[in-house]
Tab-separated table of C-alpha atoms in Angstrom:
chain	number	residue	atom	x	y	z
Y	1216	UNK	CA	-58.730	-55.226	-56.583
Y	1217	UNK	CA	-56.065	-57.378	-54.801
Y	1218	UNK	CA	-53.411	-55.770	-53.008
Y	1219	UNK	CA	-49.583	-56.394	-53.098
Y	1220	UNK	CA	-47.503	-55.331	-50.023
Y	1221	UNK	CA	-43.993	-54.733	-50.335
Y	1222	UNK	CA	-41.126	-54.251	-47.521
Y	1223	UNK	CA	-38.800	-51.136	-48.766
Y	1224	UNK	CA	-35.426	-51.862	-47.700
Y	1225	UNK	CA	-33.513	-49.817	-44.557
Y	1226	UNK	CA	-29.776	-50.104	-44.870
Y	1227	UNK	CA	-28.931	-51.554	-41.224
Y	1228	UNK	CA	-32.275	-53.308	-40.763
Y	1229	UNK	CA	-33.909	-55.359	-43.315
Y	1230	UNK	CA	-31.408	-57.820	-44.185
Y	1231	UNK	CA	-32.004	-61.453	-44.562
Y	1232	UNK	CA	-32.027	-62.001	-40.374
Y	1233	UNK	CA	-34.621	-59.532	-40.070
Y	1234	UNK	CA	-36.365	-60.658	-43.260
Y	1235	UNK	CA	-36.243	-64.276	-42.676
Y	1236	UNK	CA	-37.827	-63.886	-38.915
Y	1237	UNK	CA	-40.203	-61.287	-40.046
Y	1238	UNK	CA	-41.509	-63.561	-42.793
Y	1239	UNK	CA	-42.068	-66.818	-40.028
Y	1240	UNK	CA	-43.610	-64.804	-37.061
Y	1241	UNK	CA	-45.394	-62.262	-39.046
Y	1242	UNK	CA	-46.137	-62.478	-42.638
Y	1243	UNK	CA	-47.980	-59.904	-44.806
Y	1244	UNK	CA	-45.171	-58.968	-47.158
Y	1245	UNK	CA	-45.367	-60.170	-50.591
Y	1246	UNK	CA	-41.668	-59.311	-51.552
Y	1247	UNK	CA	-38.591	-58.163	-49.834
Y	1248	UNK	CA	-36.234	-55.364	-51.441
Y	1249	UNK	CA	-32.402	-56.137	-50.153
Y	1250	UNK	CA	-30.788	-53.227	-48.609
Y	1251	UNK	CA	-28.571	-51.647	-51.315
Y	1252	UNK	CA	-25.321	-52.816	-53.184
Y	1253	UNK	CA	-23.026	-49.960	-53.135
Y	1254	UNK	CA	-19.505	-50.092	-54.687
Y	1255	UNK	CA	-17.682	-46.898	-54.026
Y	1256	UNK	CA	-15.801	-47.033	-56.987
Y	1257	UNK	CA	-14.347	-50.297	-56.525
Y	1258	UNK	CA	-16.135	-53.058	-58.445
Y	1259	UNK	CA	-16.014	-55.457	-55.658
Y	1260	UNK	CA	-18.927	-56.942	-53.617
Y	1261	UNK	CA	-18.582	-56.736	-49.797
Y	1262	UNK	CA	-19.097	-59.787	-47.574
Y	1263	UNK	CA	-22.337	-58.179	-46.131
Y	1264	UNK	CA	-23.845	-58.146	-49.178
Y	1265	UNK	CA	-22.556	-61.273	-50.453
Y	1266	UNK	CA	-24.131	-63.122	-47.142
Y	1267	UNK	CA	-27.606	-61.008	-47.549
Y	1268	UNK	CA	-28.081	-62.364	-51.186
Y	1269	UNK	CA	-26.908	-65.948	-50.851
Y	1270	UNK	CA	-30.344	-67.968	-52.022
Y	1271	UNK	CA	-29.682	-70.275	-49.103
Y	1272	UNK	CA	-30.347	-67.345	-46.735
Y	1273	UNK	CA	-33.508	-66.553	-48.602
Y	1274	UNK	CA	-35.226	-69.884	-49.238
Y	1275	UNK	CA	-38.586	-68.991	-48.332
Y	1276	UNK	CA	-38.638	-65.659	-49.132
Y	1277	UNK	CA	-39.421	-63.527	-52.524
Y	1278	UNK	CA	-36.350	-61.105	-52.415
Y	1279	UNK	CA	-35.315	-58.430	-55.026
Y	1280	UNK	CA	-31.640	-56.986	-54.765
Y	1281	UNK	CA	-31.050	-53.217	-55.242
Y	1282	UNK	CA	-28.235	-51.445	-56.423
Y	1283	UNK	CA	-27.106	-47.748	-55.651
Y	1284	UNK	CA	-24.723	-46.219	-57.952
Y	1285	UNK	CA	-24.509	-43.492	-60.754
Y	1286	UNK	CA	-21.851	-45.370	-63.085
Y	1287	UNK	CA	-22.851	-47.647	-65.722
Y	1288	UNK	CA	-20.494	-49.786	-65.369
Y	1289	UNK	CA	-21.123	-50.195	-61.887
Y	1290	UNK	CA	-24.849	-50.935	-62.523
Y	1291	UNK	CA	-23.562	-53.608	-65.118
Y	1292	UNK	CA	-21.261	-55.521	-62.590
Y	1293	UNK	CA	-24.241	-55.284	-60.023
Y	1294	UNK	CA	-26.451	-57.143	-62.777
Y	1295	UNK	CA	-23.974	-59.678	-63.574
Y	1296	UNK	CA	-23.411	-60.409	-60.037
Y	1297	UNK	CA	-27.053	-60.714	-59.005
Y	1298	UNK	CA	-27.565	-62.372	-61.911
Y	1299	UNK	CA	-24.864	-65.316	-61.154
Y	1300	UNK	CA	-27.063	-65.934	-57.948
Y	1301	UNK	CA	-30.191	-66.286	-59.941
Y	1302	UNK	CA	-32.075	-63.075	-59.715
Y	1303	UNK	CA	-34.108	-61.950	-62.794
Y	1304	UNK	CA	-34.398	-58.440	-61.507
Y	1305	UNK	CA	-32.433	-55.500	-60.135
Y	1306	UNK	CA	-34.167	-52.324	-58.279
Y	1307	UNK	CA	-32.327	-48.839	-58.845
Y	1308	UNK	CA	-32.265	-46.895	-55.806
Y	1309	UNK	CA	-32.713	-43.119	-56.562
Y	1310	UNK	CA	-34.460	-42.645	-53.375
Y	1311	UNK	CA	-32.053	-42.673	-50.448
Y	1312	UNK	CA	-32.199	-39.011	-48.808
Y	1313	UNK	CA	-28.943	-39.002	-46.907
Y	1314	UNK	CA	-26.490	-36.046	-47.449
Y	1315	UNK	CA	-23.327	-38.683	-48.047
Y	1316	UNK	CA	-24.921	-40.295	-50.620
Y	1317	UNK	CA	-27.013	-37.134	-52.694
Y	1318	UNK	CA	-23.595	-35.159	-52.397
Y	1319	UNK	CA	-22.032	-37.696	-54.303
Y	1320	UNK	CA	-24.850	-37.807	-56.794
Y	1321	UNK	CA	-26.492	-40.766	-55.999
Y	1322	UNK	CA	-30.088	-42.010	-54.549
Y	1323	UNK	CA	-32.718	-38.672	-54.665
Y	1324	UNK	CA	-29.414	-36.451	-55.298
Y	1325	UNK	CA	-29.700	-38.375	-58.991
Y	1326	UNK	CA	-33.036	-37.380	-60.073
Y	1327	UNK	CA	-32.186	-34.057	-61.106
Y	1328	UNK	CA	-30.203	-35.618	-63.775
Y	1329	UNK	CA	-31.825	-37.423	-66.443
Y	1330	UNK	CA	-28.958	-37.454	-69.119
Y	1331	UNK	CA	-27.413	-39.750	-66.359
Y	1332	UNK	CA	-30.315	-41.667	-65.623
Y	1333	UNK	CA	-30.566	-42.231	-69.784
Y	1334	UNK	CA	-26.628	-43.109	-70.068
Y	1335	UNK	CA	-27.136	-46.120	-67.339
Y	1336	UNK	CA	-30.510	-47.386	-68.446
Y	1337	UNK	CA	-29.349	-47.592	-71.868
Y	1338	UNK	CA	-26.404	-49.653	-71.179
Y	1339	UNK	CA	-28.066	-51.697	-68.779
Y	1340	UNK	CA	-30.954	-52.768	-71.321
Y	1341	UNK	CA	-28.382	-53.098	-74.382
Y	1342	UNK	CA	-25.987	-55.249	-72.707
Y	1343	UNK	CA	-27.869	-57.200	-70.254
Y	1344	UNK	CA	-31.672	-58.828	-69.924
Y	1345	UNK	CA	-31.889	-57.898	-66.227
Y	1346	UNK	CA	-35.328	-56.609	-65.516
Y	1347	UNK	CA	-34.978	-53.008	-64.119
Y	1348	UNK	CA	-37.230	-51.270	-61.462
Y	1349	UNK	CA	-36.807	-48.104	-59.801
Y	1350	UNK	CA	-37.236	-46.685	-56.029
Y	1351	UNK	CA	-37.210	-42.635	-56.205
Y	1352	UNK	CA	-38.303	-39.963	-54.453
Y	1353	UNK	CA	-39.950	-36.786	-56.101
Y	1354	UNK	CA	-36.837	-35.325	-56.216
Y	1355	UNK	CA	-33.650	-33.770	-53.946
Y	1356	UNK	CA	-34.734	-30.089	-53.868
Y	1357	UNK	CA	-38.217	-30.140	-55.424
Y	1358	UNK	CA	-41.180	-32.595	-56.390
Y	1359	UNK	CA	-40.790	-31.392	-60.218
Y	1360	UNK	CA	-37.575	-33.057	-60.500
Y	1361	UNK	CA	-38.997	-36.610	-61.297
Y	1362	UNK	CA	-41.647	-35.323	-63.547
Y	1363	UNK	CA	-38.561	-33.964	-65.750
Y	1364	UNK	CA	-37.430	-37.427	-65.312
Y	1365	UNK	CA	-40.092	-39.325	-66.675
Y	1366	UNK	CA	-39.692	-38.858	-70.126
Y	1367	UNK	CA	-35.989	-40.311	-69.849
Y	1368	UNK	CA	-37.723	-43.357	-67.723
Y	1369	UNK	CA	-40.827	-44.075	-70.331
Y	1370	UNK	CA	-37.786	-45.126	-72.927
Y	1371	UNK	CA	-37.177	-48.035	-71.062
Y	1372	UNK	CA	-39.162	-51.444	-70.276
Y	1373	UNK	CA	-39.161	-50.901	-66.633
Y	1374	UNK	CA	-41.012	-52.777	-64.440
Y	1375	UNK	CA	-41.955	-50.388	-62.102
Y	1376	UNK	CA	-41.277	-47.123	-60.166
Y	1377	UNK	CA	-41.795	-47.064	-56.487
Y	1378	UNK	CA	-41.837	-43.085	-55.182
Y	1379	UNK	CA	-41.520	-42.452	-51.552
Y	1380	UNK	CA	-43.986	-39.541	-51.863
Y	1381	UNK	CA	-41.218	-36.925	-50.233
Y	1382	UNK	CA	-38.223	-34.901	-51.641
Y	1383	UNK	CA	-35.028	-36.113	-50.407
Y	1384	UNK	CA	-34.351	-32.415	-48.662
Y	1385	UNK	CA	-36.904	-33.637	-45.874
Y	1386	UNK	CA	-35.218	-37.237	-44.992
Y	1387	UNK	CA	-38.290	-38.457	-43.332
Y	1388	UNK	CA	-39.216	-35.324	-41.701
Y	1389	UNK	CA	-42.586	-33.371	-42.506
Y	1390	UNK	CA	-45.929	-34.812	-44.543
Y	1391	UNK	CA	-46.200	-36.927	-47.568
Y	1392	UNK	CA	-46.806	-34.710	-50.487
Y	1393	UNK	CA	-49.891	-36.466	-51.960
Y	1394	UNK	CA	-50.828	-34.138	-54.326
Y	1395	UNK	CA	-47.739	-34.855	-56.060
Y	1396	UNK	CA	-47.912	-38.347	-56.219
Y	1397	UNK	CA	-51.427	-37.988	-58.175
Y	1398	UNK	CA	-49.388	-35.724	-60.422
Y	1399	UNK	CA	-46.723	-38.447	-60.933
Y	1400	UNK	CA	-49.723	-40.996	-61.580
Y	1401	UNK	CA	-50.636	-38.999	-64.267
Y	1402	UNK	CA	-47.229	-38.343	-65.848
Y	1403	UNK	CA	-45.708	-41.882	-66.668
Y	1404	UNK	CA	-46.595	-44.521	-68.695
Y	1405	UNK	CA	-45.216	-47.007	-66.075
Y	1406	UNK	CA	-46.741	-48.944	-63.221
Y	1407	UNK	CA	-46.306	-46.793	-59.903
Y	1408	UNK	CA	-46.187	-48.253	-56.425
Y	1409	UNK	CA	-46.746	-45.797	-53.503
Y	1410	UNK	CA	-44.213	-45.307	-50.619
Y	1411	UNK	CA	-44.480	-43.404	-47.600
Y	1412	UNK	CA	-45.901	-42.974	-44.229
Y	1413	UNK	CA	-47.881	-46.519	-44.245
Y	1414	UNK	CA	-47.792	-46.783	-40.445
Y	1415	UNK	CA	-51.136	-47.823	-39.481
Y	1416	UNK	CA	-54.129	-50.032	-40.981
Y	1417	UNK	CA	-55.983	-46.424	-41.050
Y	1418	UNK	CA	-53.573	-44.728	-42.455
Y	1419	UNK	CA	-53.094	-47.452	-45.297
Y	1420	UNK	CA	-56.828	-47.346	-46.288
Y	1421	UNK	CA	-56.736	-43.693	-46.616
Y	1422	UNK	CA	-53.875	-44.199	-49.045
Y	1423	UNK	CA	-55.960	-46.780	-51.043
Y	1424	UNK	CA	-58.650	-44.496	-51.204
Y	1425	UNK	CA	-56.825	-41.611	-52.312
Y	1426	UNK	CA	-55.350	-43.543	-54.956
Y	1427	UNK	CA	-57.675	-46.173	-56.234
Y	1428	UNK	CA	-55.535	-47.249	-59.122
Y	1429	UNK	CA	-52.635	-48.320	-56.968
Y	1430	UNK	CA	-52.434	-51.678	-55.976
Y	1431	UNK	CA	-48.785	-51.983	-54.712
Y	1432	UNK	CA	-47.719	-50.193	-51.613
Y	1433	UNK	CA	-44.374	-50.135	-49.763
Y	1434	UNK	CA	-43.808	-50.197	-46.199
Y	1435	UNK	CA	-40.578	-49.458	-45.051
Y	1436	UNK	CA	-40.297	-47.847	-41.392
Y	1437	UNK	CA	-44.025	-48.543	-40.430
Y	1438	UNK	CA	-42.854	-52.266	-40.780
Y	1439	UNK	CA	-40.162	-52.311	-38.351
Y	1440	UNK	CA	-41.928	-50.143	-35.936
Y	1441	UNK	CA	-45.273	-52.137	-35.915
Y	1442	UNK	CA	-44.368	-56.066	-37.380
Y	1443	UNK	CA	-47.846	-57.266	-37.238
Y	1444	UNK	CA	-49.195	-54.157	-39.547
Y	1445	UNK	CA	-48.653	-55.982	-43.359
Y	1446	UNK	CA	-51.035	-58.940	-42.012
Y	1447	UNK	CA	-53.591	-56.984	-40.253
Y	1448	UNK	CA	-53.515	-54.904	-43.695
Y	1449	UNK	CA	-54.042	-58.187	-45.547
Y	1450	UNK	CA	-56.519	-59.527	-42.998
Y	1451	UNK	CA	-58.270	-56.050	-43.027
Y	1452	UNK	CA	-58.567	-55.799	-39.245
Y	1453	UNK	CA	-57.261	-53.646	-36.655
Y	1454	UNK	CA	-57.018	-56.404	-33.927
Y	1455	UNK	CA	-53.808	-57.661	-33.088
Y	1456	UNK	CA	-53.920	-61.480	-31.942
Y	1457	UNK	CA	-54.566	-62.487	-28.681
Y	1458	UNK	CA	-50.692	-63.651	-27.886
Y	1459	UNK	CA	-49.449	-60.537	-29.537
Y	1460	UNK	CA	-46.363	-59.825	-26.893
Y	1461	UNK	CA	-45.334	-63.481	-26.924
Y	1462	UNK	CA	-45.160	-63.667	-30.720
Y	1463	UNK	CA	-43.050	-60.448	-30.280
Y	1464	UNK	CA	-40.764	-61.785	-27.904
Y	1465	UNK	CA	-40.064	-65.072	-29.788
Y	1466	UNK	CA	-39.412	-62.809	-32.855
Y	1467	UNK	CA	-37.221	-60.440	-30.919
Y	1468	UNK	CA	-35.295	-63.457	-29.416
Y	1469	UNK	CA	-34.730	-64.759	-33.081
Y	1470	UNK	CA	-32.942	-61.964	-34.358
Y	1471	UNK	CA	-31.121	-60.827	-31.138
Y	1472	UNK	CA	-29.577	-64.451	-31.177
Y	1473	UNK	CA	-28.919	-64.291	-34.667
Y	1474	UNK	CA	-26.979	-60.744	-34.598
Y	1475	UNK	CA	-25.171	-61.840	-31.312
Y	1476	UNK	CA	-23.810	-64.422	-33.362
Y	1477	UNK	CA	-22.982	-62.451	-36.152
Y	1478	UNK	CA	-21.629	-59.444	-34.308
Y	1479	UNK	CA	-18.613	-59.925	-32.009
Y	1480	UNK	CA	-18.770	-58.038	-28.594
Y	1481	UNK	CA	-21.589	-56.596	-26.448
Y	1482	UNK	CA	-21.164	-52.898	-28.135
Y	1483	UNK	CA	-22.180	-54.069	-31.307
Y	1484	UNK	CA	-25.237	-55.802	-30.217
Y	1485	UNK	CA	-26.111	-53.177	-28.118
Y	1486	UNK	CA	-26.033	-50.696	-30.909
Y	1487	UNK	CA	-27.998	-53.099	-33.503
Y	1488	UNK	CA	-30.939	-53.670	-31.118
Y	1489	UNK	CA	-30.781	-49.734	-29.953
Y	1490	UNK	CA	-31.902	-49.099	-33.352
Y	1491	UNK	CA	-34.496	-51.446	-33.875
Y	1492	UNK	CA	-35.759	-50.181	-30.544
Y	1493	UNK	CA	-36.003	-47.084	-31.716
Y	1494	UNK	CA	-38.682	-48.288	-34.083
Y	1495	UNK	CA	-40.074	-51.047	-31.735
Y	1496	UNK	CA	-40.963	-48.624	-29.082
Y	1497	UNK	CA	-43.222	-46.862	-31.049
Y	1498	UNK	CA	-45.751	-49.810	-30.637
Y	1499	UNK	CA	-45.641	-49.895	-27.078
Y	1500	UNK	CA	-47.913	-47.786	-24.607
Y	1501	UNK	CA	-45.286	-45.594	-23.611
Y	1502	UNK	CA	-42.732	-45.103	-26.311
Y	1503	UNK	CA	-40.763	-42.793	-24.762
Y	1504	UNK	CA	-39.924	-44.950	-21.349
Y	1505	UNK	CA	-39.580	-47.906	-23.071
Y	1506	UNK	CA	-36.634	-46.519	-25.440
Y	1507	UNK	CA	-35.038	-44.971	-22.120
Y	1508	UNK	CA	-35.016	-48.416	-20.393
Y	1509	UNK	CA	-33.584	-50.264	-23.187
Y	1510	UNK	CA	-30.934	-47.167	-23.787
Y	1511	UNK	CA	-30.236	-47.555	-20.088
Y	1512	UNK	CA	-29.140	-51.134	-20.348
Y	1513	UNK	CA	-25.372	-51.192	-20.298
Y	1514	UNK	CA	-24.757	-55.174	-20.964
Y	1515	UNK	CA	-26.593	-57.931	-22.242
Y	1516	UNK	CA	-27.979	-59.019	-18.846
Y	1517	UNK	CA	-29.563	-55.948	-18.321
Y	1518	UNK	CA	-30.587	-55.374	-21.807
Y	1519	UNK	CA	-32.545	-58.913	-21.368
Y	1520	UNK	CA	-33.781	-57.829	-18.088
Y	1521	UNK	CA	-34.935	-54.832	-19.816
Y	1522	UNK	CA	-36.691	-56.394	-22.288
Y	1523	UNK	CA	-38.535	-58.905	-20.045
Y	1524	UNK	CA	-40.145	-56.282	-18.122
Y	1525	UNK	CA	-40.999	-54.210	-21.067
Y	1526	UNK	CA	-42.733	-57.275	-22.133
Y	1527	UNK	CA	-44.355	-58.048	-19.343
Y	1528	UNK	CA	-45.887	-54.405	-18.360
Y	1529	UNK	CA	-47.545	-54.869	-21.773
Y	1530	UNK	CA	-49.050	-58.376	-20.990
């Protein structure tokens, strides 16, 4: 069975600059999900969202836009916007676990409300011809919430449901609940994608063996921590390329330069790259020391020196 790999969206990380550089240097991802559009009650698309989805910024990629909302009119507004750019599919985020989202009854905080889900999907399918797909968790408080939502979801011609095998309350802590995901595979007519803790070729193989009927797998944090992972999964190898650190260095320099041009001043670029290194460092031989060296670099010159030293040590 051929496997499809998808990049799970991470707010603040997987925008078009990252996606394009990732695709160019590493490959292995078939479809990228764009970080969600959130309107906050105003029917206006922020400039950063517009920039991220502009077709000219996504010429070499298969990209699917995503929306975060609990309002049917907002959903339709975003549908019309993404369709005006030529997109045929909109992914609805019912997976975000962060309290600032879930307390507003959005993301995984909406899974426990099938009536609201029904209202939004009904309007979307009656008043547009967009293809709708879902990104979900098992629930927010417990893993049965998604089971209670399935009868509602089964009423609609959804393309798929991608499920992160945790509940929202966990955030990213603790193990994924594979038994709960298995229950999901027997509880809905929809095609399911698996998401959660694919951080190595071995962990992917474990998921593949556990769920032989699943052929779409989403990689989120693992993809940033080890950008070689998707292509290694595709090539069924645990061997890194001989020029691994040269490739990583070129990738790093590309995104650094693009973010530096976009962000104003040394502090925003420092914070942006520090966020990336929280993940990147996990693939280095001494993650703690690596991250600490980046954190200590107080200005762009020292940052570049720290990166060069880290990469030379790995080589």
